[in-house]
């Protein structure tokens, strides 16, 4: 199905969220604050960062000045592929405006784009990560699989001094 049914021909069937899942979650360690957001919109490919999410992020970042990471599914800077950039998280400009005062925000990481990229915005390193299944071809304006890219995942190494190292591991077969 994945290979034969074109993306735009698919019908997306909304599923109710599992009530056990949290839409916002914080993991505070001795040296870092990790802020986890559910950016999904039920039944849609695109996601969103809601005003309530932004308020929550601002509250958390105001009350803790440890180096911070935000993780969410949908990408919040374009990856320069028109077709998938139309399915970014909505409300990203408001997100970036509100994040500007928080110099401790070091990293944003997302998936959704099924490809590996690294960007920098407002001093924040923005990672996208490969998919653990099929990959999309980078810098293509029309939907396109990357037949040569293997499934992969991204490692993050968060150092005690607030610096970050990250790399991608690809499967062998
Ligand atoms: Fe996705």
mmCIF file of C-alpha atoms and ligand atoms in Angstrom:
data_model
loop_
_atom_site.group_PDB
_atom_site.id
_atom_site.type_symbol
_atom_site.label_atom_id
_atom_site.label_comp_id
_atom_site.label_asym_id
_atom_site.label_seq_id
_atom_site.Cartn_x
_atom_site.Cartn_y
_atom_site.Cartn_z
ATOM 1 C CA UNK A 1 0.000 0.000 0.000
ATOM 2 C CA UNK A 2 2.760 2.405 0.961
ATOM 3 C CA UNK A 3 4.427 2.068 -2.432
ATOM 4 C CA UNK A 4 1.372 1.832 -4.652
ATOM 5 C CA UNK A 5 -1.149 4.310 -3.234
ATOM 6 C CA UNK A 6 -0.047 7.843 -4.004
ATOM 7 C CA UNK A 7 0.028 10.153 -1.010
ATOM 8 C CA UNK A 8 -2.635 12.482 -2.386
ATOM 9 C CA UNK A 9 -4.967 9.574 -3.176
ATOM 10 C CA UNK A 10 -5.071 8.336 0.389
ATOM 11 C CA UNK A 11 -8.001 8.867 2.668
ATOM 12 C CA UNK A 12 -6.958 9.716 6.192
ATOM 13 C CA UNK A 13 -9.227 8.249 8.804
ATOM 14 C CA UNK A 14 -9.323 10.122 12.093
ATOM 15 C CA UNK A 15 -8.726 8.015 15.160
ATOM 16 C CA UNK A 16 -9.605 9.216 18.659
ATOM 17 C CA UNK A 17 -6.550 9.891 20.787
ATOM 18 C CA UNK A 18 -5.672 7.340 23.421
ATOM 19 C CA UNK A 19 -6.854 8.973 26.637
ATOM 20 C CA UNK A 20 -3.774 7.659 28.469
ATOM 21 C CA UNK A 21 -1.512 9.847 26.333
ATOM 22 C CA UNK A 22 -0.436 13.270 27.504
ATOM 23 C CA UNK A 23 -0.375 16.142 25.031
ATOM 24 C CA UNK A 24 2.352 17.983 26.962
ATOM 25 C CA UNK A 25 5.014 16.485 29.121
ATOM 26 C CA UNK A 26 8.174 17.681 30.839
ATOM 27 C CA UNK A 27 11.249 15.698 31.800
ATOM 28 C CA UNK A 28 13.526 17.704 34.043
ATOM 29 C CA UNK A 29 16.969 16.302 34.698
ATOM 30 C CA UNK A 30 19.824 17.728 36.710
ATOM 31 C CA UNK A 31 21.168 19.590 33.682
ATOM 32 C CA UNK A 32 18.381 19.775 31.102
ATOM 33 C CA UNK A 33 14.695 20.466 30.674
ATOM 34 C CA UNK A 34 13.007 18.386 27.958
ATOM 35 C CA UNK A 35 9.619 19.631 26.773
ATOM 36 C CA UNK A 36 7.509 17.151 24.803
ATOM 37 C CA UNK A 37 4.518 18.290 22.751
ATOM 38 C CA UNK A 38 1.823 16.405 20.853
ATOM 39 C CA UNK A 39 1.519 18.434 17.631
ATOM 40 C CA UNK A 40 -1.037 16.177 15.938
ATOM 41 C CA UNK A 41 -4.471 17.272 14.717
ATOM 42 C CA UNK A 42 -6.816 14.319 14.640
ATOM 43 C CA UNK A 43 -7.429 13.159 11.069
ATOM 44 C CA UNK A 44 -4.987 15.617 9.465
ATOM 45 C CA UNK A 45 -1.498 15.251 8.059
ATOM 46 C CA UNK A 46 -0.493 18.708 9.237
ATOM 47 C CA UNK A 47 -0.020 19.491 12.890
ATOM 48 C CA UNK A 48 -0.170 22.552 15.097
ATOM 49 C CA UNK A 49 1.326 24.281 18.067
ATOM 50 C CA UNK A 50 -1.688 25.724 19.817
ATOM 51 C CA UNK A 51 -1.724 28.995 21.803
ATOM 52 C CA UNK A 52 -2.181 26.810 24.914
ATOM 53 C CA UNK A 53 0.984 24.890 23.961
ATOM 54 C CA UNK A 54 2.887 28.161 23.563
ATOM 55 C CA UNK A 55 1.672 29.428 26.935
ATOM 56 C CA UNK A 56 2.778 26.169 28.536
ATOM 57 C CA UNK A 57 6.207 26.388 26.889
ATOM 58 C CA UNK A 58 6.616 30.005 28.025
ATOM 59 C CA UNK A 59 5.649 29.095 31.588
ATOM 60 C CA UNK A 60 8.085 26.201 31.686
ATOM 61 C CA UNK A 61 10.934 28.203 30.185
ATOM 62 C CA UNK A 62 10.245 31.144 32.486
ATOM 63 C CA UNK A 63 10.420 28.951 35.565
ATOM 64 C CA UNK A 64 13.527 26.945 34.643
ATOM 65 C CA UNK A 65 16.669 28.300 33.018
ATOM 66 C CA UNK A 66 18.373 24.951 32.411
ATOM 67 C CA UNK A 67 19.279 24.238 28.774
ATOM 68 C CA UNK A 68 16.062 23.218 27.062
ATOM 69 C CA UNK A 69 15.000 20.895 24.274
ATOM 70 C CA UNK A 70 11.568 20.809 22.621
ATOM 71 C CA UNK A 71 10.466 17.622 20.869
ATOM 72 C CA UNK A 72 7.378 17.303 18.691
ATOM 73 C CA UNK A 73 6.302 15.301 15.663
ATOM 74 C CA UNK A 74 5.715 18.048 13.053
ATOM 75 C CA UNK A 75 8.500 20.206 11.661
ATOM 76 C CA UNK A 76 8.596 23.912 12.498
ATOM 77 C CA UNK A 77 11.042 25.188 9.925
ATOM 78 C CA UNK A 78 10.612 24.371 6.221
ATOM 79 C CA UNK A 79 12.762 21.587 4.800
ATOM 80 C CA UNK A 80 12.456 23.045 1.279
ATOM 81 C CA UNK A 81 10.118 20.432 -0.148
ATOM 82 C CA UNK A 82 6.874 22.173 -1.126
ATOM 83 C CA UNK A 83 4.620 19.178 -0.692
ATOM 84 C CA UNK A 84 5.640 18.378 2.866
ATOM 85 C CA UNK A 85 6.152 21.993 3.894
ATOM 86 C CA UNK A 86 2.416 22.497 3.367
ATOM 87 C CA UNK A 87 1.981 19.973 6.213
ATOM 88 C CA UNK A 88 4.209 21.673 8.762
ATOM 89 C CA UNK A 89 2.989 22.487 12.231
ATOM 90 C CA UNK A 90 0.631 25.479 12.054
ATOM 91 C CA UNK A 91 1.317 28.577 14.139
ATOM 92 C CA UNK A 92 5.092 28.291 13.908
ATOM 93 C CA UNK A 93 5.740 32.028 13.497
ATOM 94 C CA UNK A 94 3.965 32.713 16.773
ATOM 95 C CA UNK A 95 5.969 29.898 18.347
ATOM 96 C CA UNK A 96 9.270 31.432 17.221
ATOM 97 C CA UNK A 97 8.269 34.924 18.360
ATOM 98 C CA UNK A 98 7.409 33.623 21.818
ATOM 99 C CA UNK A 99 10.594 31.572 22.077
ATOM 100 C CA UNK A 100 12.874 34.507 21.211
ATOM 101 C CA UNK A 101 13.473 35.696 24.814
ATOM 102 C CA UNK A 102 14.499 32.236 26.052
ATOM 103 C CA UNK A 103 18.193 31.966 25.405
ATOM 104 C CA UNK A 104 18.370 28.575 27.151
ATOM 105 C CA UNK A 105 16.374 26.957 24.336
ATOM 106 C CA UNK A 106 19.056 24.940 22.576
ATOM 107 C CA UNK A 107 17.337 22.313 20.467
ATOM 108 C CA UNK A 108 14.099 21.535 18.666
ATOM 109 C CA UNK A 109 13.709 18.052 17.228
ATOM 110 C CA UNK A 110 10.923 16.718 15.052
ATOM 111 C CA UNK A 111 10.031 13.925 12.674
ATOM 112 C CA UNK A 112 7.266 13.964 10.026
ATOM 113 C CA UNK A 113 9.616 14.811 7.138
ATOM 114 C CA UNK A 114 11.149 11.307 6.954
ATOM 115 C CA UNK A 115 14.564 12.783 6.219
ATOM 116 C CA UNK A 116 17.630 14.041 7.969
ATOM 117 C CA UNK A 117 18.281 17.780 8.163
ATOM 118 C CA UNK A 118 19.831 20.312 10.514
ATOM 119 C CA UNK A 119 18.857 23.989 10.528
ATOM 120 C CA UNK A 120 19.584 26.947 12.744
ATOM 121 C CA UNK A 121 17.014 29.547 13.681
ATOM 122 C CA UNK A 122 17.301 32.203 16.407
ATOM 123 C CA UNK A 123 20.342 30.386 17.746
ATOM 124 C CA UNK A 124 18.336 27.166 18.151
ATOM 125 C CA UNK A 125 19.549 23.992 16.453
ATOM 126 C CA UNK A 126 16.589 22.409 14.677
ATOM 127 C CA UNK A 127 16.901 18.732 13.803
ATOM 128 C CA UNK A 128 14.671 16.610 11.650
ATOM 129 C CA UNK A 129 15.105 12.909 11.842
ATOM 130 C CA UNK A 130 14.803 10.010 9.395
ATOM 131 C CA UNK A 131 11.877 7.669 9.594
ATOM 132 C CA UNK A 132 12.215 4.142 10.918
ATOM 133 C CA UNK A 133 10.320 3.019 7.784
ATOM 134 C CA UNK A 134 10.420 4.670 4.313
ATOM 135 C CA UNK A 135 12.215 7.957 3.544
ATOM 136 C CA UNK A 136 11.136 11.018 1.562
ATOM 137 C CA UNK A 137 13.499 12.512 -0.986
ATOM 138 C CA UNK A 138 14.982 15.808 0.246
ATOM 139 C CA UNK A 139 14.454 19.061 -1.705
ATOM 140 C CA UNK A 140 11.715 17.608 -3.963
ATOM 141 C CA UNK A 141 8.683 19.828 -4.473
ATOM 142 C CA UNK A 142 6.483 16.875 -5.438
ATOM 143 C CA UNK A 143 5.910 13.808 -3.337
ATOM 144 C CA UNK A 144 8.818 11.458 -3.798
ATOM 145 C CA UNK A 145 10.282 8.502 -1.927
ATOM 146 C CA UNK A 146 14.016 8.304 -1.458
ATOM 147 C CA UNK A 147 14.560 4.751 -2.640
ATOM 148 C CA UNK A 148 18.227 4.780 -1.693
ATOM 149 C CA UNK A 149 17.953 6.018 1.887
ATOM 150 C CA UNK A 150 17.684 3.329 4.529
ATOM 151 C CA UNK A 151 15.487 3.532 7.622
ATOM 152 C CA UNK A 152 17.203 5.366 10.421
ATOM 153 C CA UNK A 153 17.002 7.163 13.708
ATOM 154 C CA UNK A 154 18.747 10.086 15.382
ATOM 155 C CA UNK A 155 20.859 10.047 18.516
ATOM 156 C CA UNK A 156 21.056 13.075 20.777
ATOM 157 C CA UNK A 157 23.818 13.561 23.290
ATOM 158 C CA UNK A 158 22.940 16.311 25.761
ATOM 159 C CA UNK A 159 26.037 17.358 27.674
ATOM 160 C CA UNK A 160 26.038 18.662 31.225
ATOM 161 C CA UNK A 161 27.312 22.035 29.996
ATOM 162 C CA UNK A 162 24.308 22.531 27.675
ATOM 163 C CA UNK A 163 25.999 21.572 24.430
ATOM 164 C CA UNK A 164 24.488 19.032 22.064
ATOM 165 C CA UNK A 165 25.869 16.409 19.742
ATOM 166 C CA UNK A 166 23.612 14.535 17.351
ATOM 167 C CA UNK A 167 24.056 11.936 14.657
ATOM 168 C CA UNK A 168 21.958 9.619 12.546
ATOM 169 C CA UNK A 169 22.223 5.851 12.494
ATOM 170 C CA UNK A 170 20.931 3.957 9.435
ATOM 171 C CA UNK A 171 19.922 0.319 9.408
ATOM 172 C CA UNK A 172 22.117 -2.084 7.456
ATOM 173 C CA UNK A 173 19.477 -3.559 5.184
HETATM 174 FE FE1 LIG B 1 3.867 12.553 10.261
#
